[in-house]
Amino acid sequence: MLNDWLFIGILLVIAPIVPLAATVIPDFIGPRKPSRLKSQTYECGVETEGETWIQFKVQYYIFTLIFLIFDVELVFLYPWAVAFNQLTLFGVLEGILFILILVAGLVYAWRKGALEWF
Amino acid sequence: MGDPVTLIAKWLEGLLAGWGLAEGPTAVVMNLIGVIMIVVFVMIMDVFLVWVERKVVARFQDRFGPNRLGPFGLIQPIADVIKMLIKENIYPQGIDRFIYNLAPLFGLFPVLLLWAVIPISPTTIGTDINVAVLYLVACGAFISLGIIMAGWASNNKYALLGAFREVAQMISYEIPMVISLLIPVILARSMELNQIIQSQNIWYIVAAPLAALVFLISSIAELGRAPFDIAEGESELIAGFHIEYTGMKFGMFYAGELLHALTVGGIFSSLFLGGWRGIGAMTYPIVGTFWFFIKAYFIYWVIMWVKYSLPRIRIDQMLNLNWKFFTPLSLVLLMVTAVLDKLLTGVPMLIYFGVMLAANILIGWGTVLILRKTRKKEAPRVAEPKPIARPDGAPPIPAITPATTSQS
Amino acid sequence: MTPLQIIFLLVAAISLGGAVMVVTRQNLVHAALWLILVLFGVAVTFVLLNAGFLAMAQVVIYIGAIAILMIFTIMLTRKVAKDTDEQLNSNWWGAGIISLLLFGGVILMLFQWQNFQFNLPNLNPSVDPLLQLGEGLVSPNAFLLPFEIASVLLVAALIGAIMVARERK
């Protein structure tokens, strides 16, 4: 079983080498003429104004929260789906009940207007 | 077995055993060779994807595309790579240097990780872990991480905004994607992709066409390609999270996106189109590779077709489409598939697939009816006059905005 | 030492080192990124324990959702990321002693527990643990009730989150 993961373990070490090499090579063979003007951050051609750290809409936070709860629930459905052969109809309906409770949460979020972007 | 891949693997294993290597180190060496082969193969393909993409978009836009270097411009991508390699690495002011340099890595390597579990022929697969489908979802987490790192480290407002939008979109569309991935898992009773392919005596797109559609569209959103590319909308955010990246660092995001698009094609074909299955694939596994890439490139072409045909959608439309349409639809599909599957235990395969298809058609029909109703309700609201931007203190324009106050 | 143990020690060292970085970084976004390394280390540990499903759930939920949520939360606040205040106050030694005592207590209790062992338990290779988990989740004799209650709990969390976040408007 553990041998199955050996490939992924090695890939995890090898795969970053490709982009790493590609982004490091220009440091050696490319020109290097940094200047103040060149290294300014882009803001539609005018000089950068104020802080980069701007405050964000609270919606990003709400959507991530809703996503998090859905994600946790859905991950638990995967073992249920794999074990489908062994399940009785009752077991399947239990899973459906689990999903329906999730649907209730979605309906609540919808009715409360948490799914609106404004 | 007439399969060169198995033959070479067997021969190598024998060779290593002949050198007196124990079982453990042999496994490590074999896996290492496999990893290097997959990485090299995928990266070479990635370079030529640039050519494919440019050539196809050119045809969609009635142009020729690259046609100067080599036959059909085939050498163009190599020239591109060389150009990017000898460009200067520009470090903008006020960046977080370490994270700025780390982010392009996350643009490409999670996509390479995906190829570990995709079977490109019956015998050629990196590894057949029993949670492969979840592994595909997990790799997506690293991609969104790279985007948020790039946006944050760039010290640029557009980059940060773009990263936020992109990540919000990626995580939102992960929900319908995860649900629609569950449906082939239920049908095959396994998360191993090879197992899923082997149980597709009839392609799963017949039993679950709507799930396939939901998966394809949410994958396009995960990719951040048009029409879901508000994160890099040129007219407002210039380029989004990679605005401050130049040369090869930008190239990594670009290569990652192209390769991810093809990978989505590969995943889609494995889950719904029978992967390597095709004429002769069972007897000659190498033929399976041909079928796999035919299907993967077809889906890649569909993704490009969508990209170059549809206009960009707004962020509220994007979120509404996800949370109010795809999520409920895929949840209904999941429940119906689960119950029907259990009720149909033991019936012949043709009837099973027929009932599944009929259920999908019914659900699709119902969805269209509901959508029509919504459109009737929404049409007057959308047609309402909107406030018009004008200088402060200027008199309102009476003909177009009768009662609304400007509030944008 | 077997190779497995070496890998485990390496992963554990990286996770613990990352955890130290999380609490010592002044920049909140850096701390969040180090936390992701720690979470990933935990996922690798799960793989080493032959719990592939838990490892994937760890990556999907913790790195893909919770870490992103944390970064979004940090971005919602203003100027905290450049916090230059002292990270230790005058009572740091008291807190240190109490945490050491608690850690020692946990270790002591673990060693006195009968089932505590250093070696991996031998799993029955003919049964897929994933199948057993799937069956157990909806079987009345196993985890059916916790499974359904977890769902209710998550919906309660959703409702709470929406209430809290909406109030700010």
Short mmCIF file of N, CA, C and O in Angstrom, two decimals, chain C residues 30-141:
data_model
loop_
_atom_site.label_atom_id
_atom_site.label_comp_id
_atom_site.label_asym_id
_atom_site.label_seq_id
_atom_site.Cartn_x
_atom_site.Cartn_y
_atom_site.Cartn_z
N HIS C 30 3.13 35.50 6.31
CA HIS C 30 4.22 34.52 6.39
C HIS C 30 3.86 33.41 7.36
O HIS C 30 4.07 32.23 7.07
N ALA C 31 3.29 33.79 8.51
CA ALA C 31 2.89 32.78 9.50
C ALA C 31 1.89 31.82 8.88
O ALA C 31 2.00 30.61 9.05
N ALA C 32 0.93 32.36 8.11
CA ALA C 32 -0.08 31.50 7.48
C ALA C 32 0.58 30.53 6.50
O ALA C 32 0.22 29.36 6.43
N LEU C 33 1.58 31.02 5.75
CA LEU C 33 2.23 30.14 4.77
C LEU C 33 3.04 29.05 5.48
O LEU C 33 3.07 27.90 5.04
N TRP C 34 3.69 29.41 6.60
CA TRP C 34 4.39 28.38 7.36
C TRP C 34 3.40 27.36 7.90
O TRP C 34 3.68 26.16 7.94
N LEU C 35 2.22 27.85 8.31
CA LEU C 35 1.20 26.93 8.83
C LEU C 35 0.82 25.92 7.76
O LEU C 35 0.60 24.74 8.05
N ILE C 36 0.79 26.37 6.49
CA ILE C 36 0.45 25.45 5.41
C ILE C 36 1.49 24.34 5.31
O ILE C 36 1.16 23.16 5.10
N LEU C 37 2.77 24.72 5.52
CA LEU C 37 3.82 23.70 5.51
C LEU C 37 3.58 22.67 6.62
O LEU C 37 3.70 21.46 6.41
N VAL C 38 3.19 23.17 7.79
CA VAL C 38 2.92 22.26 8.91
C VAL C 38 1.77 21.31 8.56
O VAL C 38 1.86 20.09 8.76
N LEU C 39 0.70 21.89 7.99
CA LEU C 39 -0.46 21.07 7.64
C LEU C 39 -0.08 20.02 6.61
O LEU C 39 -0.54 18.88 6.66
N PHE C 40 0.79 20.43 5.68
CA PHE C 40 1.22 19.47 4.66
C PHE C 40 2.05 18.36 5.31
O PHE C 40 1.91 17.19 4.95
N GLY C 41 2.89 18.74 6.27
CA GLY C 41 3.66 17.73 6.98
C GLY C 41 2.76 16.72 7.68
O GLY C 41 3.03 15.51 7.66
N VAL C 42 1.65 17.21 8.25
CA VAL C 42 0.71 16.30 8.89
C VAL C 42 0.11 15.35 7.85
O VAL C 42 -0.05 14.15 8.09
N ALA C 43 -0.19 15.90 6.66
CA ALA C 43 -0.74 15.05 5.60
C ALA C 43 0.25 13.94 5.23
O ALA C 43 -0.14 12.78 5.05
N VAL C 44 1.53 14.30 5.12
CA VAL C 44 2.53 13.29 4.78
C VAL C 44 2.60 12.24 5.89
O VAL C 44 2.73 11.04 5.62
N THR C 45 2.48 12.69 7.14
CA THR C 45 2.48 11.73 8.24
C THR C 45 1.32 10.74 8.11
O THR C 45 1.48 9.55 8.34
N PHE C 46 0.16 11.26 7.71
CA PHE C 46 -0.99 10.37 7.50
C PHE C 46 -0.67 9.33 6.43
O PHE C 46 -1.02 8.15 6.56
N VAL C 47 -0.01 9.77 5.36
CA VAL C 47 0.35 8.83 4.30
C VAL C 47 1.27 7.75 4.86
O VAL C 47 1.10 6.55 4.58
N LEU C 48 2.24 8.17 5.67
CA LEU C 48 3.18 7.19 6.24
C LEU C 48 2.45 6.20 7.13
O LEU C 48 2.90 5.07 7.31
N LEU C 49 1.33 6.62 7.72
CA LEU C 49 0.53 5.72 8.55
C LEU C 49 -0.44 4.91 7.72
O LEU C 49 -1.32 4.25 8.26
N ASN C 50 -0.32 5.03 6.38
CA ASN C 50 -1.18 4.26 5.48
C ASN C 50 -2.62 4.74 5.51
O ASN C 50 -3.54 3.96 5.28
N ALA C 51 -2.82 6.01 5.85
CA ALA C 51 -4.18 6.55 5.87
C ALA C 51 -4.31 7.55 4.73
O ALA C 51 -4.35 8.76 4.94
N GLY C 52 -4.35 7.04 3.50
CA GLY C 52 -4.39 7.90 2.33
C GLY C 52 -5.58 8.83 2.31
O GLY C 52 -5.47 9.99 1.95
N PHE C 53 -6.73 8.30 2.72
CA PHE C 53 -7.94 9.12 2.68
C PHE C 53 -7.81 10.32 3.62
O PHE C 53 -8.14 11.45 3.26
N LEU C 54 -7.32 10.06 4.83
CA LEU C 54 -7.15 11.15 5.78
C LEU C 54 -6.16 12.17 5.25
O LEU C 54 -6.35 13.39 5.42
N ALA C 55 -5.09 11.69 4.60
CA ALA C 55 -4.09 12.61 4.06
C ALA C 55 -4.73 13.53 3.02
O ALA C 55 -4.53 14.74 3.04
N MET C 56 -5.54 12.93 2.12
CA MET C 56 -6.17 13.74 1.08
C MET C 56 -7.18 14.70 1.70
O MET C 56 -7.29 15.86 1.30
N ALA C 57 -7.93 14.21 2.70
CA ALA C 57 -8.90 15.08 3.37
C ALA C 57 -8.16 16.24 4.04
O ALA C 57 -8.61 17.39 4.00
N GLN C 58 -7.00 15.94 4.61
CA GLN C 58 -6.19 16.98 5.26
C GLN C 58 -5.80 18.06 4.25
O GLN C 58 -5.96 19.24 4.51
N VAL C 59 -5.34 17.62 3.07
CA VAL C 59 -4.91 18.60 2.07
C VAL C 59 -6.12 19.37 1.54
O VAL C 59 -6.11 20.60 1.47
N VAL C 60 -7.19 18.65 1.21
CA VAL C 60 -8.35 19.31 0.60
C VAL C 60 -8.97 20.29 1.59
O VAL C 60 -9.28 21.44 1.25
N ILE C 61 -9.16 19.85 2.83
CA ILE C 61 -9.88 20.69 3.79
C ILE C 61 -8.95 21.73 4.41
O ILE C 61 -9.24 22.92 4.40
N TYR C 62 -7.81 21.29 4.93
CA TYR C 62 -6.98 22.24 5.68
C TYR C 62 -6.24 23.19 4.76
O TYR C 62 -6.25 24.39 4.97
N ILE C 63 -5.55 22.65 3.73
CA ILE C 63 -4.78 23.55 2.88
C ILE C 63 -5.70 24.24 1.88
O ILE C 63 -5.61 25.44 1.65
N GLY C 64 -6.63 23.47 1.31
CA GLY C 64 -7.47 24.04 0.26
C GLY C 64 -8.55 24.95 0.77
O GLY C 64 -9.03 25.81 0.04
N ALA C 65 -8.97 24.78 2.02
CA ALA C 65 -10.09 25.60 2.50
C ALA C 65 -9.70 26.44 3.72
O ALA C 65 -9.83 27.65 3.70
N ILE C 66 -9.22 25.79 4.77
CA ILE C 66 -9.02 26.54 6.01
C ILE C 66 -7.86 27.53 5.88
O ILE C 66 -7.96 28.68 6.31
N ALA C 67 -6.77 27.11 5.22
CA ALA C 67 -5.64 28.03 5.06
C ALA C 67 -6.05 29.23 4.21
O ALA C 67 -5.69 30.37 4.51
N ILE C 68 -6.83 28.96 3.15
CA ILE C 68 -7.29 30.06 2.29
C ILE C 68 -8.20 30.99 3.09
O ILE C 68 -8.10 32.22 3.01
N LEU C 69 -9.07 30.39 3.90
CA LEU C 69 -9.96 31.20 4.74
C LEU C 69 -9.15 32.09 5.67
O LEU C 69 -9.45 33.27 5.85
N MET C 70 -8.08 31.53 6.24
CA MET C 70 -7.23 32.32 7.14
C MET C 70 -6.59 33.49 6.41
O MET C 70 -6.56 34.60 6.92
N ILE C 71 -6.08 33.21 5.21
CA ILE C 71 -5.44 34.29 4.46
C ILE C 71 -6.46 35.37 4.12
O ILE C 71 -6.20 36.57 4.25
N PHE C 72 -7.68 34.95 3.75
CA PHE C 72 -8.74 35.94 3.46
C PHE C 72 -9.04 36.75 4.72
O PHE C 72 -9.26 37.96 4.65
N THR C 73 -9.07 36.07 5.87
CA THR C 73 -9.38 36.77 7.12
C THR C 73 -8.30 37.81 7.43
O THR C 73 -8.59 38.92 7.85
N ILE C 74 -7.03 37.40 7.19
CA ILE C 74 -5.94 38.35 7.43
C ILE C 74 -6.08 39.56 6.51
O ILE C 74 -5.88 40.70 6.91
N MET C 75 -6.49 39.29 5.25
CA MET C 75 -6.61 40.37 4.29
C MET C 75 -7.77 41.30 4.63
O MET C 75 -7.79 42.45 4.23
N LEU C 76 -8.77 40.77 5.34
CA LEU C 76 -9.91 41.61 5.71
C LEU C 76 -9.49 42.65 6.73
O LEU C 76 -10.02 43.75 6.77
N THR C 77 -8.55 42.28 7.60
CA THR C 77 -8.09 43.22 8.60
C THR C 77 -7.10 44.18 7.97
O THR C 77 -6.64 43.97 6.85
N ARG C 78 -6.76 45.21 8.67
CA ARG C 78 -5.91 46.24 8.08
C ARG C 78 -4.64 46.39 8.89
O ARG C 78 -4.67 46.48 10.10
N LYS C 79 -3.52 46.37 8.21
CA LYS C 79 -2.23 46.75 8.79
C LYS C 79 -1.74 45.83 9.90
O LYS C 79 -0.78 46.13 10.57
N VAL C 80 -2.42 44.72 10.15
CA VAL C 80 -1.94 43.83 11.21
C VAL C 80 -0.67 43.13 10.76
O VAL C 80 0.18 42.76 11.56
N ALA C 81 -0.53 42.98 9.44
CA ALA C 81 0.58 42.19 8.93
C ALA C 81 1.92 42.86 9.19
O ALA C 81 2.95 42.21 9.12
N LYS C 82 1.92 44.16 9.49
CA LYS C 82 3.20 44.81 9.75
C LYS C 82 3.39 45.05 11.24
O LYS C 82 3.99 46.03 11.66
N ASP C 83 2.84 44.18 12.03
CA ASP C 83 2.89 44.31 13.48
C ASP C 83 4.35 44.32 13.95
O ASP C 83 5.09 43.39 13.70
N THR C 84 4.76 45.40 14.60
CA THR C 84 6.15 45.46 15.05
C THR C 84 6.25 45.41 16.57
O THR C 84 7.31 45.65 17.13
N ASP C 85 5.15 45.11 17.23
CA ASP C 85 5.18 45.04 18.69
C ASP C 85 6.05 43.88 19.16
O ASP C 85 6.38 42.98 18.40
N GLU C 86 6.41 43.95 20.43
CA GLU C 86 7.13 42.83 21.05
C GLU C 86 6.26 41.58 21.00
O GLU C 86 5.05 41.65 21.21
N GLN C 87 6.89 40.45 20.72
CA GLN C 87 6.09 39.22 20.67
C GLN C 87 6.02 38.53 22.02
O GLN C 87 5.19 37.67 22.24
N LEU C 88 6.93 38.89 22.92
CA LEU C 88 6.91 38.28 24.26
C LEU C 88 6.57 39.37 25.26
O LEU C 88 7.03 40.50 25.14
N ASN C 89 5.76 39.02 26.27
CA ASN C 89 5.59 39.97 27.36
C ASN C 89 6.30 39.42 28.59
O ASN C 89 6.94 38.37 28.55
N SER C 90 6.20 40.11 29.71
CA SER C 90 7.05 39.77 30.85
C SER C 90 6.69 38.43 31.47
O SER C 90 7.45 37.89 32.28
N ASN C 91 5.55 37.87 31.13
CA ASN C 91 5.14 36.60 31.75
C ASN C 91 5.49 35.38 30.92
O ASN C 91 4.96 34.30 31.16
N TRP C 92 6.39 35.55 29.95
CA TRP C 92 6.60 34.45 29.01
C TRP C 92 7.13 33.21 29.69
O TRP C 92 6.78 32.09 29.33
N TRP C 93 7.94 33.37 30.76
CA TRP C 93 8.52 32.18 31.41
C TRP C 93 7.45 31.36 32.11
O TRP C 93 7.48 30.14 32.12
N GLY C 94 6.44 32.05 32.70
CA GLY C 94 5.34 31.33 33.36
C GLY C 94 4.60 30.45 32.36
O GLY C 94 4.37 29.26 32.59
N ALA C 95 4.28 31.08 31.21
CA ALA C 95 3.57 30.32 30.17
C ALA C 95 4.42 29.14 29.72
O ALA C 95 3.92 28.03 29.51
N GLY C 96 5.73 29.37 29.60
CA GLY C 96 6.64 28.31 29.17
C GLY C 96 6.61 27.14 30.13
O GLY C 96 6.49 25.98 29.71
N ILE C 97 6.69 27.44 31.44
CA ILE C 97 6.71 26.34 32.43
C ILE C 97 5.40 25.56 32.38
O ILE C 97 5.39 24.33 32.37
N ILE C 98 4.26 26.30 32.30
CA ILE C 98 2.97 25.60 32.29
C ILE C 98 2.86 24.71 31.06
O ILE C 98 2.44 23.55 31.16
N SER C 99 3.29 25.21 29.91
CA SER C 99 3.16 24.36 28.71
C SER C 99 4.08 23.16 28.79
O SER C 99 3.70 22.05 28.38
N LEU C 100 5.28 23.33 29.35
CA LEU C 100 6.18 22.19 29.52
C LEU C 100 5.57 21.15 30.44
O LEU C 100 5.61 19.94 30.15
N LEU C 101 4.95 21.62 31.54
CA LEU C 101 4.32 20.69 32.49
C LEU C 101 3.20 19.93 31.80
O LEU C 101 3.10 18.70 31.93
N LEU C 102 2.37 20.65 31.05
CA LEU C 102 1.26 19.99 30.36
C LEU C 102 1.78 18.96 29.37
O LEU C 102 1.29 17.83 29.29
N PHE C 103 2.85 19.34 28.62
CA PHE C 103 3.42 18.42 27.64
C PHE C 103 3.95 17.17 28.33
O PHE C 103 3.68 16.04 27.91
N GLY C 104 4.66 17.39 29.47
CA GLY C 104 5.17 16.25 30.23
C GLY C 104 4.05 15.35 30.70
O GLY C 104 4.14 14.13 30.63
N GLY C 105 2.95 15.98 31.15
CA GLY C 105 1.80 15.20 31.61
C GLY C 105 1.23 14.33 30.51
O GLY C 105 0.93 13.15 30.71
N VAL C 106 1.10 14.91 29.32
CA VAL C 106 0.55 14.15 28.20
C VAL C 106 1.44 12.96 27.88
O VAL C 106 0.98 11.82 27.69
N ILE C 107 2.77 13.21 27.84
CA ILE C 107 3.72 12.13 27.54
C ILE C 107 3.61 11.02 28.59
O ILE C 107 3.54 9.82 28.26
N LEU C 108 3.53 11.44 29.87
CA LEU C 108 3.44 10.47 30.96
C LEU C 108 2.19 9.61 30.81
O LEU C 108 2.24 8.37 30.91
N MET C 109 1.08 10.28 30.50
CA MET C 109 -0.17 9.53 30.36
C MET C 109 -0.10 8.56 29.20
O MET C 109 -0.58 7.43 29.30
N LEU C 110 0.53 9.00 28.10
CA LEU C 110 0.63 8.13 26.93
C LEU C 110 1.41 6.86 27.28
O LEU C 110 1.04 5.76 26.89
N PHE C 111 2.51 7.03 28.05
CA PHE C 111 3.33 5.88 28.36
C PHE C 111 2.62 4.92 29.31
O PHE C 111 2.91 3.73 29.33
N GLN C 112 1.71 5.45 30.13
CA GLN C 112 1.01 4.57 31.06
C GLN C 112 -0.15 3.86 30.41
O GLN C 112 -0.69 2.91 30.95
N TRP C 113 -0.53 4.33 29.21
CA TRP C 113 -1.67 3.73 28.51
C TRP C 113 -1.25 2.38 27.96
O TRP C 113 -0.19 2.23 27.35
N GLN C 114 -2.12 1.39 28.16
CA GLN C 114 -1.78 0.02 27.79
C GLN C 114 -1.53 -0.13 26.28
O GLN C 114 -0.61 -0.82 25.86
N ASN C 115 -2.38 0.50 25.46
CA ASN C 115 -2.33 0.26 24.02
C ASN C 115 -1.25 1.05 23.31
O ASN C 115 -1.13 0.99 22.09
N PHE C 116 -0.48 1.84 24.07
CA PHE C 116 0.51 2.68 23.42
C PHE C 116 1.66 1.84 22.90
O PHE C 116 2.22 1.01 23.61
N GLN C 117 2.02 2.02 21.64
CA GLN C 117 3.13 1.25 21.09
C GLN C 117 3.84 2.06 20.01
O GLN C 117 3.30 2.99 19.44
N PHE C 118 5.07 1.68 19.75
CA PHE C 118 5.88 2.44 18.80
C PHE C 118 5.73 1.92 17.38
O PHE C 118 5.98 2.62 16.43
N ASN C 119 5.36 0.66 17.26
CA ASN C 119 5.31 0.07 15.92
C ASN C 119 3.94 0.26 15.28
O ASN C 119 2.93 0.38 15.98
N LEU C 120 3.93 0.28 13.97
CA LEU C 120 2.67 0.37 13.25
C LEU C 120 1.87 -0.89 13.50
O LEU C 120 2.42 -1.99 13.46
N PRO C 121 0.56 -0.75 13.78
CA PRO C 121 -0.25 -1.96 13.90
C PRO C 121 -0.37 -2.64 12.54
O PRO C 121 -0.38 -1.98 11.50
N ASN C 122 -0.45 -3.95 12.55
CA ASN C 122 -0.59 -4.67 11.28
C ASN C 122 -2.04 -4.65 10.84
O ASN C 122 -2.92 -5.16 11.52
N LEU C 123 -2.26 -4.02 9.68
CA LEU C 123 -3.61 -3.98 9.14
C LEU C 123 -3.83 -5.22 8.29
O LEU C 123 -2.89 -5.77 7.74
N ASN C 124 -5.09 -5.62 8.22
CA ASN C 124 -5.41 -6.75 7.36
C ASN C 124 -5.34 -6.28 5.91
O ASN C 124 -6.13 -5.44 5.48
N PRO C 125 -4.37 -6.77 5.13
CA PRO C 125 -4.18 -6.22 3.78
C PRO C 125 -5.29 -6.58 2.81
O PRO C 125 -5.42 -5.96 1.76
N SER C 126 -6.11 -7.60 3.16
CA SER C 126 -7.13 -8.02 2.20
C SER C 126 -8.35 -7.10 2.24
O SER C 126 -9.19 -7.15 1.36
N VAL C 127 -8.47 -6.26 3.26
CA VAL C 127 -9.63 -5.38 3.36
C VAL C 127 -9.18 -3.95 3.11
O VAL C 127 -8.20 -3.49 3.68
N ASP C 128 -9.90 -3.28 2.23
CA ASP C 128 -9.58 -1.88 1.98
C ASP C 128 -10.14 -1.03 3.12
O ASP C 128 -11.35 -1.03 3.35
N PRO C 129 -9.27 -0.32 3.85
CA PRO C 129 -9.79 0.49 4.96
C PRO C 129 -10.80 1.53 4.51
O PRO C 129 -11.70 1.92 5.25
N LEU C 130 -10.66 1.98 3.26
CA LEU C 130 -11.58 2.98 2.73
C LEU C 130 -13.00 2.43 2.66
O LEU C 130 -13.97 3.10 3.02
N LEU C 131 -13.09 1.14 2.22
CA LEU C 131 -14.41 0.51 2.14
C LEU C 131 -15.02 0.39 3.53
O LEU C 131 -16.20 0.67 3.73
N GLN C 132 -14.18 -0.02 4.49
CA GLN C 132 -14.68 -0.16 5.85
C GLN C 132 -15.17 1.17 6.40
O GLN C 132 -16.21 1.24 7.05
N LEU C 133 -14.42 2.23 6.09
CA LEU C 133 -14.82 3.56 6.55
C LEU C 133 -16.16 3.95 5.94
O LEU C 133 -17.07 4.40 6.64
N GLY C 134 -16.28 3.72 4.63
CA GLY C 134 -17.52 4.08 3.95
C GLY C 134 -18.71 3.33 4.51
O GLY C 134 -19.78 3.89 4.73
N GLU C 135 -18.49 2.04 4.76
CA GLU C 135 -19.57 1.24 5.34
C GLU C 135 -19.89 1.71 6.76
O GLU C 135 -21.05 1.83 7.13
N GLY C 136 -18.81 1.95 7.52
CA GLY C 136 -18.99 2.32 8.92
C GLY C 136 -19.73 3.64 9.08
O GLY C 136 -20.50 3.81 10.03
N LEU C 137 -19.54 4.55 8.11
CA LEU C 137 -20.15 5.87 8.25
C LEU C 137 -21.67 5.81 8.24
O LEU C 137 -22.33 6.63 8.87
N VAL C 138 -22.24 4.85 7.51
CA VAL C 138 -23.71 4.80 7.41
C VAL C 138 -24.29 3.55 8.05
O VAL C 138 -25.45 3.24 7.85
N SER C 139 -23.47 2.84 8.82
CA SER C 139 -24.01 1.64 9.46
C SER C 139 -24.48 1.99 10.87
O SER C 139 -23.76 2.66 11.62
N PRO C 140 -25.71 1.58 11.24
CA PRO C 140 -26.24 1.93 12.56
C PRO C 140 -25.37 1.39 13.70
O PRO C 140 -25.40 1.93 14.81
N ASN C 141 -24.61 0.33 13.42
CA ASN C 141 -23.78 -0.23 14.48
C ASN C 141 -22.48 0.53 14.66
O ASN C 141 -21.75 0.29 15.60
#
